PDB file of C-alpha atoms in Angstrom:
ATOM      1  CA  MET A 889      12.150 -18.943  10.684  1.00 46.00           C
ATOM      2  CA  VAL A 890      14.101 -15.741  11.272  1.00 48.00           C
ATOM      3  CA  THR A 891      12.616 -13.312  13.766  1.00 56.00           C
ATOM      4  CA  GLU A 892      13.096  -9.593  13.346  1.00 60.00           C
ATOM      5  CA  ARG A 893      14.265  -7.580  16.315  1.00 62.00           C
ATOM      6  CA  VAL A 894      13.493  -3.969  17.110  1.00 62.00           C
ATOM      7  CA  PHE A 895      16.425  -1.609  17.654  1.00 50.00           C
ATOM      8  CA  GLU A 896      16.841   2.081  18.223  1.00 63.00           C
ATOM      9  CA  VAL A 897      19.119   3.761  15.703  1.00 58.00           C
ATOM     10  CA  LYS A 898      19.950   7.356  16.584  1.00 60.00           C
ATOM     11  CA  GLY A 899      16.707   7.645  18.534  1.00 63.00           C
ATOM     12  CA  ILE A 900      14.520   6.176  15.747  1.00 60.00           C
ATOM     13  CA  ARG A 901      12.830   2.772  15.700  1.00 59.00           C
ATOM     14  CA  ALA A 902      14.508   0.261  13.369  1.00 62.00           C
ATOM     15  CA  VAL A 903      13.791  -3.394  12.565  1.00 63.00           C
ATOM     16  CA  GLY A 904      16.066  -6.209  11.426  1.00 59.00           C
ATOM     17  CA  GLN A 905      18.535  -8.897  12.417  1.00 56.00           C
ATOM     18  CA  ASN A 906      21.568  -6.675  12.820  1.00 53.00           C
ATOM     19  CA  PRO A 907      21.519  -3.167  14.325  1.00 55.00           C
ATOM     20  CA  ALA A 908      24.235  -2.074  11.870  1.00 51.00           C
ATOM     21  CA  VAL A 909      21.884  -2.595   8.927  1.00 52.00           C
ATOM     22  CA  ALA A 910      18.451  -2.426  10.559  1.00 58.00           C
ATOM     23  CA  ARG A 911      15.665  -0.897   8.475  1.00 63.00           C
ATOM     24  CA  ILE A 912      14.764   2.561   9.783  1.00 64.00           C
ATOM     25  CA  ASP A 913      11.136   3.517  10.442  1.00 70.00           C
ATOM     26  CA  LEU A 914      10.909   6.512   8.099  1.00 70.00           C
ATOM     27  CA  ASP A 915       7.324   7.238   9.161  1.00 67.00           C
ATOM     28  CA  GLU A 916       8.818   8.142  12.542  1.00 69.00           C
ATOM     29  CA  ALA A 917      12.106   9.621  11.345  1.00 64.00           C
ATOM     30  CA  VAL A 918      10.530  12.109   8.924  1.00 65.00           C
ATOM     31  CA  ALA A 919       7.007  12.146  10.350  1.00 61.00           C
ATOM     32  CA  TRP A 920       6.016  15.493   8.850  1.00 59.00           C
ATOM     33  CA  ALA A 921       6.488  14.044   5.333  1.00 63.00           C
ATOM     34  CA  GLY A 922       3.397  11.953   6.014  1.00 61.00           C
ATOM     35  CA  PRO A 923       3.043   8.238   6.542  1.00 62.00           C
ATOM     36  CA  GLY A 924       2.823   5.823   3.700  1.00 69.00           C
ATOM     37  CA  PRO A 925       4.916   4.299   1.017  1.00 77.00           C
ATOM     38  CA  VAL A 926       5.508   7.434  -1.082  1.00 82.00           C
ATOM     39  CA  ARG A 927       7.032  10.221   0.947  1.00 86.00           C
ATOM     40  CA  THR A 928       6.708  13.805  -0.181  1.00 87.00           C
ATOM     41  CA  ALA A 929       8.063  17.090   1.080  1.00 88.00           C
ATOM     42  CA  HIS A 930       8.172  20.693  -0.053  1.00 90.00           C
ATOM     43  CA  GLN A 931      11.232  21.581  -2.105  1.00 92.00           C
ATOM     44  CA  ALA A 932      12.116  24.256   0.474  1.00 89.00           C
ATOM     45  CA  ALA A 933      12.558  21.464   3.045  1.00 87.00           C
ATOM     46  CA  GLY A 934      15.037  19.566   0.880  1.00 89.00           C
ATOM     47  CA  VAL A 935      18.029  20.484   3.033  1.00 90.00           C
ATOM     48  CA  GLU A 936      16.188  19.315   6.163  1.00 87.00           C
ATOM     49  CA  VAL A 937      15.113  16.044   4.502  1.00 88.00           C
ATOM     50  CA  GLU A 938      18.653  15.329   3.358  1.00 91.00           C
ATOM     51  CA  ALA A 939      20.154  16.220   6.750  1.00 89.00           C
ATOM     52  CA  SER A 940      17.668  13.937   8.542  1.00 87.00           C
ATOM     53  CA  LEU A 941      18.401  11.030   6.210  1.00 89.00           C
ATOM     54  CA  ALA A 942      22.176  11.551   6.337  1.00 91.00           C
ATOM     55  CA  ALA A 943      22.071  11.632  10.153  1.00 88.00           C
ATOM     56  CA  LEU A 944      20.369   8.235  10.051  1.00 87.00           C
ATOM     57  CA  GLY A 945      23.140   6.823   7.875  1.00 89.00           C
ATOM     58  CA  PHE A 946      21.470   6.915   4.457  1.00 92.00           C
ATOM     59  CA  ASP A 947      23.615   7.362   1.373  1.00 96.00           C
ATOM     60  CA  LEU A 948      21.879  10.201  -0.504  1.00 96.00           C
ATOM     61  CA  ARG A 949      21.425  10.527  -4.244  1.00 97.00           C
ATOM     62  CA  GLU A 950      19.559  13.367  -5.960  1.00 97.00           C
ATOM     63  CA  LEU A 951      17.471  13.213  -9.113  1.00 97.00           C
ATOM     64  CA  GLU A 952      16.984  16.524 -10.908  1.00 97.00           C
ATOM     65  CA  GLY A 953      13.296  16.629 -11.831  1.00 96.00           C
ATOM     66  CA  GLU A 954      13.768  19.367 -14.384  1.00 95.00           C
ATOM     67  CA  ARG A 955      15.787  16.871 -16.430  1.00 96.00           C
ATOM     68  CA  ILE A 956      13.033  14.237 -16.211  1.00 97.00           C
ATOM     69  CA  VAL A 957      10.170  14.710 -18.659  1.00 95.00           C
ATOM     70  CA  SER A 958       9.797  11.174 -20.070  1.00 95.00           C
ATOM     71  CA  PRO A 959      10.607   7.562 -19.182  1.00 94.00           C
ATOM     72  CA  GLU A 960      13.803   7.813 -21.252  1.00 95.00           C
ATOM     73  CA  SER A 961      15.011  10.909 -19.403  1.00 96.00           C
ATOM     74  CA  PHE A 962      14.069   9.294 -16.064  1.00 97.00           C
ATOM     75  CA  PHE A 963      16.277   6.265 -16.727  1.00 97.00           C
ATOM     76  CA  ALA A 964      19.146   8.446 -17.952  1.00 96.00           C
ATOM     77  CA  GLU A 965      18.987  10.554 -14.767  1.00 97.00           C
ATOM     78  CA  LEU A 966      18.489   7.566 -12.443  1.00 97.00           C
ATOM     79  CA  TYR A 967      21.344   5.601 -13.970  1.00 96.00           C
ATOM     80  CA  ARG A 968      23.562   8.687 -13.766  1.00 96.00           C
ATOM     81  CA  VAL A 969      22.979   9.220 -10.031  1.00 96.00           C
ATOM     82  CA  LEU A 970      23.218   5.516  -9.166  1.00 95.00           C
ATOM     83  CA  GLY A 971      26.272   4.925 -11.333  1.00 93.00           C
ATOM     84  CA  LEU A 972      24.509   2.240 -13.353  1.00 93.00           C
ATOM     85  CA  GLY A 973      26.047   2.308 -16.806  1.00 86.00           C
ATOM     86  CA  ASP A 974      25.049   0.027 -19.666  1.00 87.00           C
ATOM     87  CA  CYS A 975      21.566  -0.694 -18.300  1.00 93.00           C
ATOM     88  CA  GLU A 976      18.587  -1.068 -20.561  1.00 95.00           C
ATOM     89  CA  PRO A 977      16.324   2.011 -20.214  1.00 95.00           C
ATOM     90  CA  SER A 978      13.233   0.112 -19.054  1.00 95.00           C
ATOM     91  CA  TRP A 979      11.687  -1.092 -15.799  1.00 94.00           C
ATOM     92  CA  GLU A 980      12.867  -4.643 -16.490  1.00 95.00           C
ATOM     93  CA  GLY A 981      16.351  -3.352 -17.284  1.00 95.00           C
ATOM     94  CA  PHE A 982      16.397  -1.372 -14.046  1.00 95.00           C
ATOM     95  CA  ALA A 983      15.288  -4.437 -12.050  1.00 93.00           C
ATOM     96  CA  ARG A 984      18.076  -6.558 -13.563  1.00 93.00           C
ATOM     97  CA  CYS A 985      20.706  -3.851 -13.162  1.00 93.00           C
ATOM     98  CA  ARG A 986      19.948  -3.014  -9.529  1.00 91.00           C
ATOM     99  CA  ARG A 987      20.221  -6.688  -8.517  1.00 88.00           C
ATOM    100  CA  ARG A 988      23.816  -6.930  -9.705  1.00 87.00           C
ATOM    101  CA  ALA A 989      24.941  -3.424  -8.716  1.00 89.00           C
ATOM    102  CA  GLU A 990      26.772  -2.507  -5.537  1.00 91.00           C
ATOM    103  CA  ILE A 991      24.250  -0.297  -3.778  1.00 92.00           C
ATOM    104  CA  PRO A 992      24.694   0.995  -0.195  1.00 94.00           C
ATOM    105  CA  ASP A 993      22.659  -0.813   2.490  1.00 92.00           C
ATOM    106  CA  LEU A 994      20.731   2.390   3.269  1.00 93.00           C
ATOM    107  CA  LEU A 995      19.976   4.385   0.128  1.00 95.00           C
ATOM    108  CA  ALA A 996      17.741   7.432  -0.132  1.00 95.00           C
ATOM    109  CA  VAL A 997      16.915   8.948  -3.504  1.00 96.00           C
ATOM    110  CA  VAL A 998      15.634  12.515  -3.303  1.00 96.00           C
ATOM    111  CA  TRP A 999      13.748  13.576  -6.427  1.00 96.00           C
ATOM    112  CA  ASN A1000      13.998  17.364  -6.631  1.00 97.00           C
ATOM    113  CA  ARG A1001      11.168  19.113  -8.494  1.00 96.00           C
ATOM    114  CA  ALA A1002       9.176  15.894  -8.841  1.00 95.00           C
ATOM    115  CA  ASP A1003       6.146  18.088  -9.522  1.00 94.00           C
ATOM    116  CA  HIS A1004       7.890  19.393 -12.658  1.00 95.00           C
ATOM    117  CA  SER A1005       8.489  15.819 -13.835  1.00 96.00           C
ATOM    118  CA  ALA A1006       4.867  14.902 -13.071  1.00 94.00           C
ATOM    119  CA  PHE A1007       3.592  17.862 -15.091  1.00 94.00           C
ATOM    120  CA  PHE A1008       5.330  16.483 -18.164  1.00 95.00           C
ATOM    121  CA  ASN A1009       4.898  12.771 -17.491  1.00 95.00           C
ATOM    122  CA  LEU A1010       2.854  11.731 -14.457  1.00 95.00           C
ATOM    123  CA  LYS A1011       3.009   8.083 -15.546  1.00 95.00           C
ATOM    124  CA  ALA A1012       6.828   8.031 -15.265  1.00 95.00           C
ATOM    125  CA  VAL A1013       6.661   9.418 -11.718  1.00 95.00           C
ATOM    126  CA  ALA A1014       3.966   6.918 -10.672  1.00 94.00           C
ATOM    127  CA  GLU A1015       5.848   3.998 -12.215  1.00 95.00           C
ATOM    128  CA  ALA A1016       9.083   5.113 -10.548  1.00 96.00           C
ATOM    129  CA  ALA A1017       7.372   5.257  -7.144  1.00 94.00           C
ATOM    130  CA  HIS A1018       5.971   1.766  -7.707  1.00 94.00           C
ATOM    131  CA  SER A1019       9.368   0.455  -8.819  1.00 94.00           C
ATOM    132  CA  PHE A1020      11.087   1.895  -5.741  1.00 94.00           C
ATOM    133  CA  LEU A1021       8.496   0.257  -3.455  1.00 93.00           C
ATOM    134  CA  GLU A1022       9.169  -3.065  -5.171  1.00 93.00           C
ATOM    135  CA  TRP A1023      12.917  -2.550  -4.853  1.00 94.00           C
ATOM    136  CA  ASP A1024      12.574  -1.751  -1.143  1.00 92.00           C
ATOM    137  CA  ARG A1025      10.561  -4.956  -0.573  1.00 90.00           C
ATOM    138  CA  GLU A1026      13.359  -6.933  -2.255  1.00 91.00           C
ATOM    139  CA  ARG A1027      15.994  -5.291  -0.074  1.00 90.00           C
ATOM    140  CA  ALA A1028      13.986  -5.814   3.123  1.00 87.00           C
ATOM    141  CA  ALA A1029      14.772  -9.541   3.051  1.00 83.00           C
ATOM    142  CA  GLU A1030      18.440  -8.598   3.550  1.00 84.00           C
ATOM    143  CA  ASP A1031      17.847  -5.852   6.158  1.00 83.00           C
ATOM    144  CA  ARG A1032      18.670  -3.266   3.502  1.00 90.00           C
ATOM    145  CA  GLN A1033      16.550  -0.270   2.615  1.00 91.00           C
ATOM    146  CA  VAL A1034      15.884   2.113  -0.236  1.00 94.00           C
ATOM    147  CA  ALA A1035      13.608   5.125   0.055  1.00 92.00           C
ATOM    148  CA  LEU A1036      12.325   7.586  -2.506  1.00 93.00           C
ATOM    149  CA  PHE A1037      11.420  11.128  -1.459  1.00 92.00           C
ATOM    150  CA  LEU A1038       9.531  13.312  -3.916  1.00 93.00           C
ATOM    151  CA  LEU A1039      10.145  17.036  -3.443  1.00 93.00           C
ATOM    152  CA  GLY A1040       7.996  19.666  -5.083  1.00 93.00           C
ATOM    153  CA  GLN A1041       6.654  23.181  -4.778  1.00 91.00           C
ATOM    154  CA  SER A1042       2.879  22.737  -4.878  1.00 84.00           C
ATOM    155  CA  ARG A1043       0.530  22.405  -1.892  1.00 79.00           C
ATOM    156  CA  ASP A1044       0.680  18.614  -2.255  1.00 76.00           C
ATOM    157  CA  PHE A1045       4.225  18.707  -0.886  1.00 80.00           C
ATOM    158  CA  PRO A1046       4.132  19.401   2.883  1.00 73.00           C
ATOM    159  CA  ARG A1047       6.497  21.641   4.771  1.00 71.00           C
ATOM    160  CA  PRO A1048       7.919  20.605   8.133  1.00 64.00           C
ATOM    161  CA  GLY A1049       6.379  21.955  11.299  1.00 55.00           C
ATOM    162  CA  PRO A1050       2.833  22.723  12.375  1.00 48.00           C
ATOM    163  CA  ASP A1051       0.211  23.478   9.701  1.00 46.00           C
TER     164      ASP A1051
END
């Protein structure tokens, strides 16, 4: 049985076998985005979110929510930003493709204007969040991490700092 160790990476709690690829505690690192599996932030805080994640060593990719209005447009945009060509535009296709792709150990996908995407197709946004949680669980076994941040402009997307 392998035991996880706790490390500090750039002042933030991390867990894993190797400090070079330890999983970062995002609830602590970006606390104002709220705890929980689906992290949200106000679009105006996008630069701060990206700077925080980059400082922690995450490779950042950005989805453009205004391009995403259906499952088909989601897969096209996701595959574009991840460099996944020739993948079937479905959840099963994404699962197969991501297993064989070379993805950085720490990957953060920032979905700009996720509220716009949700207005046109809430189901695609919910399924994407679920798929990213599943993907992160798969990567956890290898001390790798993927995080999805949904950015939007409504009151459901918190701003940093005191309320």
